[in-house]
Amino acid sequence: MSHTLVLGLGNTLLGDEGVGVYAVQRLEQALADARGVRCLDGGTLSFTLAGPIEDCHRLVVIDAAELHEEPGSTRVFEGEEMDRHVGAGGKRSVHEVSLADLLAIACLAGRLPDQRALIGIQPEFVDWSDTPTAAGLRGIETACTLALDLIRRWEQPDAA
């Protein structure tokens, strides 16, 4: 069955570093009745995520990212633009290399989803805190809207 994986990444003990996890938790509720969509808390990544990434047909990753913009700003990197951003070290957290590695593993296996996107949220505060900042919360809301829009667009028959 063709399905979409929405993967939230981050460490919820480091303030805005956890925005991807918080976003996927909200999306789980919004997408509870959606067929063919799976939400997954990827935490700080591990190679165990290679399987779910290879098994999906569409991939949305939500994560804190260095966008060089105002805190809470969001940006969508789609397809090869996502690959370039992740490969260029567009993230300042410790798990950035693992995401690049996971995408490389899927590519080498010939199972990198054609439809893939990273929704990056510019963090304001990345240090010990178990809650995101107000800017991080704004970014989470925007990222959720962007993810839902992507999923709807990709579900259109002419989306390729």
C-alpha positions as protocol buffer text, in pm:
chain_id: "A"
residue {
  index: 1
  type: MET
  ca { x: 0 y: 0 z: 0 }
}
residue {
  index: 2
  type: SER
  ca { x: 128 y: 345 z: -89 }
}
residue {
  index: 3
  type: HIS
  ca { x: 166 y: 557 z: 220 }
}
residue {
  index: 4
  type: THR
  ca { x: 308 y: 877 z: 356 }
}
residue {
  index: 5
  type: LEU
  ca { x: 544 y: 883 z: 652 }
}
residue {
  index: 6
  type: VAL
  ca { x: 550 y: 1201 z: 861 }
}
residue {
  index: 7
  type: LEU
  ca { x: 868 y: 1186 z: 1067 }
}
residue {
  index: 8
  type: GLY
  ca { x: 928 y: 1428 z: 1353 }
}
residue {
  index: 9
  type: LEU
  ca { x: 1286 y: 1468 z: 1470 }
}
residue {
  index: 10
  type: GLY
  ca { x: 1446 y: 1634 z: 1768 }
}
residue {
  index: 11
  type: ASN
  ca { x: 1538 y: 1623 z: 2132 }
}
residue {
  index: 12
  type: THR
  ca { x: 1251 y: 1746 z: 2351 }
}
residue {
  index: 13
  type: LEU
  ca { x: 1493 y: 1813 z: 2639 }
}
residue {
  index: 14
  type: LEU
  ca { x: 1665 y: 2090 z: 2441 }
}
residue {
  index: 15
  type: GLY
  ca { x: 1395 y: 2352 z: 2393 }
}
residue {
  index: 16
  type: ASP
  ca { x: 1333 y: 2430 z: 2027 }
}
residue {
  index: 17
  type: GLU
  ca { x: 1548 y: 2133 z: 1920 }
}
residue {
  index: 18
  type: GLY
  ca { x: 1233 y: 1924 z: 1985 }
}
residue {
  index: 19
  type: VAL
  ca { x: 1000 y: 2114 z: 1750 }
}
residue {
  index: 20
  type: GLY
  ca { x: 982 y: 1827 z: 1500 }
}
residue {
  index: 21
  type: VAL
  ca { x: 868 y: 1583 z: 1768 }
}
residue {
  index: 22
  type: TYR
  ca { x: 608 y: 1827 z: 1900 }
}
residue {
  index: 23
  type: ALA
  ca { x: 479 y: 1888 z: 1547 }
}
residue {
  index: 24
  type: VAL
  ca { x: 437 y: 1518 z: 1471 }
}
residue {
  index: 25
  type: GLN
  ca { x: 251 y: 1472 z: 1800 }
}
residue {
  index: 26
  type: ARG
  ca { x: 0 y: 1738 z: 1689 }
}
residue {
  index: 27
  type: LEU
  ca { x: -22 y: 1591 z: 1341 }
}
residue {
  index: 28
  type: GLU
  ca { x: -98 y: 1246 z: 1485 }
}
residue {
  index: 29
  type: GLN
  ca { x: -423 y: 1389 z: 1619 }
}
residue {
  index: 30
  type: ALA
  ca { x: -504 y: 1583 z: 1302 }
}
residue {
  index: 31
  type: LEU
  ca { x: -433 y: 1280 z: 1083 }
}
residue {
  index: 32
  type: ALA
  ca { x: -586 y: 1013 z: 1310 }
}
residue {
  index: 33
  type: ASP
  ca { x: -851 y: 927 z: 1050 }
}
residue {
  index: 34
  type: ALA
  ca { x: -631 y: 975 z: 742 }
}
residue {
  index: 35
  type: ARG
  ca { x: -576 y: 657 z: 545 }
}
residue {
  index: 36
  type: GLY
  ca { x: -228 y: 585 z: 425 }
}
residue {
  index: 37
  type: VAL
  ca { x: -53 y: 835 z: 655 }
}
residue {
  index: 38
  type: ARG
  ca { x: 173 y: 727 z: 940 }
}
residue {
  index: 39
  type: CYS
  ca { x: 319 y: 968 z: 1196 }
}
residue {
  index: 40
  type: LEU
  ca { x: 639 y: 866 z: 1369 }
}
residue {
  index: 41
  type: ASP
  ca { x: 837 y: 1028 z: 1650 }
}
residue {
  index: 42
  type: GLY
  ca { x: 1195 y: 977 z: 1530 }
}
residue {
  index: 43
  type: GLY
  ca { x: 1349 y: 1145 z: 1834 }
}
residue {
  index: 44
  type: THR
  ca { x: 1719 y: 1202 z: 1784 }
}
residue {
  index: 45
  type: LEU
  ca { x: 1739 y: 944 z: 1505 }
}
residue {
  index: 46
  type: SER
  ca { x: 1887 y: 601 z: 1478 }
}
residue {
  index: 47
  type: PHE
  ca { x: 1949 y: 360 z: 1197 }
}
residue {
  index: 48
  type: THR
  ca { x: 1627 y: 180 z: 1295 }
}
residue {
  index: 49
  type: LEU
  ca { x: 1445 y: 451 z: 1097 }
}
residue {
  index: 50
  type: ALA
  ca { x: 1598 y: 327 z: 769 }
}
residue {
  index: 51
  type: GLY
  ca { x: 1323 y: 66 z: 734 }
}
residue {
  index: 52
  type: PRO
  ca { x: 1026 y: 301 z: 773 }
}
residue {
  index: 53
  type: ILE
  ca { x: 1187 y: 552 z: 533 }
}
residue {
  index: 54
  type: GLU
  ca { x: 1252 y: 283 z: 272 }
}
residue {
  index: 55
  type: ASP
  ca { x: 900 y: 144 z: 310 }
}
residue {
  index: 56
  type: CYS
  ca { x: 713 y: 469 z: 249 }
}
residue {
  index: 57
  type: HIS
  ca { x: 624 y: 623 z: -84 }
}
residue {
  index: 58
  type: ARG
  ca { x: 612 y: 981 z: 42 }
}
residue {
  index: 59
  type: LEU
  ca { x: 822 y: 1127 z: 325 }
}
residue {
  index: 60
  type: VAL
  ca { x: 775 y: 1446 z: 527 }
}
residue {
  index: 61
  type: VAL
  ca { x: 1044 y: 1521 z: 785 }
}
residue {
  index: 62
  type: ILE
  ca { x: 988 y: 1801 z: 1036 }
}
residue {
  index: 63
  type: ASP
  ca { x: 1290 y: 1921 z: 1229 }
}
residue {
  index: 64
  type: ALA
  ca { x: 1468 y: 2223 z: 1371 }
}
residue {
  index: 65
  type: ALA
  ca { x: 1697 y: 2364 z: 1103 }
}
residue {
  index: 66
  type: GLU
  ca { x: 1940 y: 2651 z: 1065 }
}
residue {
  index: 67
  type: LEU
  ca { x: 1759 y: 2869 z: 813 }
}
residue {
  index: 68
  type: HIS
  ca { x: 1940 y: 3195 z: 893 }
}
residue {
  index: 69
  type: GLU
  ca { x: 1599 y: 3352 z: 950 }
}
residue {
  index: 70
  type: GLU
  ca { x: 1394 y: 3480 z: 1243 }
}
residue {
  index: 71
  type: PRO
  ca { x: 1321 y: 3222 z: 1516 }
}
residue {
  index: 72
  type: GLY
  ca { x: 1003 y: 3031 z: 1438 }
}
residue {
  index: 73
  type: SER
  ca { x: 1042 y: 3079 z: 1062 }
}
residue {
  index: 74
  type: THR
  ca { x: 969 y: 2772 z: 855 }
}
residue {
  index: 75
  type: ARG
  ca { x: 1080 y: 2657 z: 515 }
}
residue {
  index: 76
  type: VAL
  ca { x: 997 y: 2358 z: 298 }
}
residue {
  index: 77
  type: PHE
  ca { x: 1281 y: 2182 z: 117 }
}
residue {
  index: 78
  type: GLU
  ca { x: 1129 y: 1943 z: -134 }
}
residue {
  index: 79
  type: GLY
  ca { x: 1287 y: 1662 z: -336 }
}
residue {
  index: 80
  type: GLU
  ca { x: 1647 y: 1726 z: -435 }
}
residue {
  index: 81
  type: GLU
  ca { x: 1642 y: 2057 z: -250 }
}
residue {
  index: 82
  type: MET
  ca { x: 1590 y: 1855 z: 70 }
}
residue {
  index: 83
  type: ASP
  ca { x: 1883 y: 1632 z: -19 }
}
residue {
  index: 84
  type: ARG
  ca { x: 2107 y: 1933 z: -76 }
}
residue {
  index: 85
  type: HIS
  ca { x: 2003 y: 2103 z: 247 }
}
residue {
  index: 86
  type: VAL
  ca { x: 2058 y: 1793 z: 459 }
}
residue {
  index: 87
  type: GLY
  ca { x: 2383 y: 1710 z: 279 }
}
residue {
  index: 88
  type: ALA
  ca { x: 2515 y: 2064 z: 323 }
}
residue {
  index: 89
  type: GLY
  ca { x: 2481 y: 2043 z: 701 }
}
residue {
  index: 90
  type: GLY
  ca { x: 2180 y: 2274 z: 711 }
}
residue {
  index: 91
  type: LYS
  ca { x: 2113 y: 2169 z: 1068 }
}
residue {
  index: 92
  type: ARG
  ca { x: 2309 y: 2252 z: 1378 }
}
residue {
  index: 93
  type: SER
  ca { x: 2211 y: 1957 z: 1598 }
}
residue {
  index: 94
  type: VAL
  ca { x: 2395 y: 1633 z: 1657 }
}
residue {
  index: 95
  type: HIS
  ca { x: 2157 y: 1420 z: 1450 }
}
residue {
  index: 96
  type: GLU
  ca { x: 2197 y: 1596 z: 1115 }
}
residue {
  index: 97
  type: VAL
  ca { x: 2450 y: 1346 z: 983 }
}
residue {
  index: 98
  type: SER
  ca { x: 2221 y: 1057 z: 1069 }
}
residue {
  index: 99
  type: LEU
  ca { x: 1939 y: 1201 z: 858 }
}
residue {
  index: 100
  type: ALA
  ca { x: 2180 y: 1237 z: 568 }
}
residue {
  index: 101
  type: ASP
  ca { x: 2295 y: 880 z: 629 }
}
residue {
  index: 102
  type: LEU
  ca { x: 1938 y: 749 z: 636 }
}
residue {
  index: 103
  type: LEU
  ca { x: 1857 y: 920 z: 307 }
}
residue {
  index: 104
  type: ALA
  ca { x: 2179 y: 781 z: 156 }
}
residue {
  index: 105
  type: ILE
  ca { x: 2090 y: 429 z: 272 }
}
residue {
  index: 106
  type: ALA
  ca { x: 1745 y: 456 z: 111 }
}
residue {
  index: 107
  type: CYS
  ca { x: 1902 y: 593 z: -207 }
}
residue {
  index: 108
  type: LEU
  ca { x: 2159 y: 311 z: -225 }
}
residue {
  index: 109
  type: ALA
  ca { x: 1879 y: 58 z: -175 }
}
residue {
  index: 110
  type: GLY
  ca { x: 1688 y: 222 z: -461 }
}
residue {
  index: 111
  type: ARG
  ca { x: 1405 y: 307 z: -221 }
}
residue {
  index: 112
  type: LEU
  ca { x: 1438 y: 681 z: -159 }
}
residue {
  index: 113
  type: PRO
  ca { x: 1084 y: 820 z: -178 }
}
residue {
  index: 114
  type: ASP
  ca { x: 1039 y: 1031 z: -493 }
}
residue {
  index: 115
  type: GLN
  ca { x: 811 y: 1262 z: -300 }
}
residue {
  index: 116
  type: ARG
  ca { x: 1001 y: 1383 z: 3 }
}
residue {
  index: 117
  type: ALA
  ca { x: 1029 y: 1706 z: 194 }
}
residue {
  index: 118
  type: LEU
  ca { x: 1196 y: 1855 z: 496 }
}
residue {
  index: 119
  type: ILE
  ca { x: 1003 y: 2119 z: 683 }
}
residue {
  index: 120
  type: GLY
  ca { x: 1264 y: 2312 z: 877 }
}
residue {
  index: 121
  type: ILE
  ca { x: 1185 y: 2535 z: 1172 }
}
residue {
  index: 122
  type: GLN
  ca { x: 1437 y: 2799 z: 1281 }
}
residue {
  index: 123
  type: PRO
  ca { x: 1500 y: 2744 z: 1653 }
}
residue {
  index: 124
  type: GLU
  ca { x: 1540 y: 3029 z: 1898 }
}
residue {
  index: 125
  type: PHE
  ca { x: 1671 y: 2839 z: 2199 }
}
residue {
  index: 126
  type: VAL
  ca { x: 1860 y: 2508 z: 2194 }
}
residue {
  index: 127
  type: ASP
  ca { x: 1963 y: 2429 z: 2550 }
}
residue {
  index: 128
  type: TRP
  ca { x: 1818 y: 2250 z: 2851 }
}
residue {
  index: 129
  type: SER
  ca { x: 1442 y: 2308 z: 2851 }
}
residue {
  index: 130
  type: ASP
  ca { x: 1151 y: 2071 z: 2818 }
}
residue {
  index: 131
  type: THR
  ca { x: 931 y: 2321 z: 2636 }
}
residue {
  index: 132
  type: PRO
  ca { x: 967 y: 2511 z: 2309 }
}
residue {
  index: 133
  type: THR
  ca { x: 980 y: 2890 z: 2303 }
}
residue {
  index: 134
  type: ALA
  ca { x: 689 y: 3104 z: 2179 }
}
residue {
  index: 135
  type: ALA
  ca { x: 873 y: 3131 z: 1845 }
}
residue {
  index: 136
  type: GLY
  ca { x: 914 y: 2753 z: 1839 }
}
residue {
  index: 137
  type: LEU
  ca { x: 540 y: 2709 z: 1902 }
}
residue {
  index: 138
  type: ARG
  ca { x: 460 y: 2942 z: 1610 }
}
residue {
  index: 139
  type: GLY
  ca { x: 695 y: 2740 z: 1392 }
}
residue {
  index: 140
  type: ILE
  ca { x: 526 y: 2416 z: 1499 }
}
residue {
  index: 141
  type: GLU
  ca { x: 183 y: 2550 z: 1400 }
}
residue {
  index: 142
  type: THR
  ca { x: 310 y: 2665 z: 1061 }
}
residue {
  index: 143
  type: ALA
  ca { x: 495 y: 2338 z: 1003 }
}
residue {
  index: 144
  type: CYS
  ca { x: 178 y: 2139 z: 1074 }
}
residue {
  index: 145
  type: THR
  ca { x: -15 y: 2345 z: 820 }
}
residue {
  index: 146
  type: LEU
  ca { x: 263 y: 2304 z: 564 }
}
residue {
  index: 147
  type: ALA
  ca { x: 275 y: 1927 z: 623 }
}
residue {
  index: 148
  type: LEU
  ca { x: -101 y: 1893 z: 576 }
}
residue {
  index: 149
  type: ASP
  ca { x: -81 y: 2100 z: 257 }
}
residue {
  index: 150
  type: LEU
  ca { x: 200 y: 1880 z: 121 }
}
residue {
  index: 151
  type: ILE
  ca { x: 10 y: 1561 z: 198 }
}
residue {
  index: 152
  type: ARG
  ca { x: -305 y: 1694 z: 27 }
}
residue {
  index: 153
  type: ARG
  ca { x: -107 y: 1807 z: -277 }
}
residue {
  index: 154
  type: TRP
  ca { x: 78 y: 1475 z: -305 }
}
residue {
  index: 155
  type: GLU
  ca { x: -251 y: 1284 z: -284 }
}
residue {
  index: 156
  type: GLN
  ca { x: -377 y: 1458 z: -599 }
}
residue {
  index: 157
  type: PRO
  ca { x: -382 y: 1222 z: -898 }
}
residue {
  index: 158
  type: ASP
  ca { x: -159 y: 1449 z: -1106 }
}
residue {
  index: 159
  type: ALA
  ca { x: 105 y: 1493 z: -831 }
}
residue {
  index: 160
  type: ALA
  ca { x: 421 y: 1309 z: -923 }
}
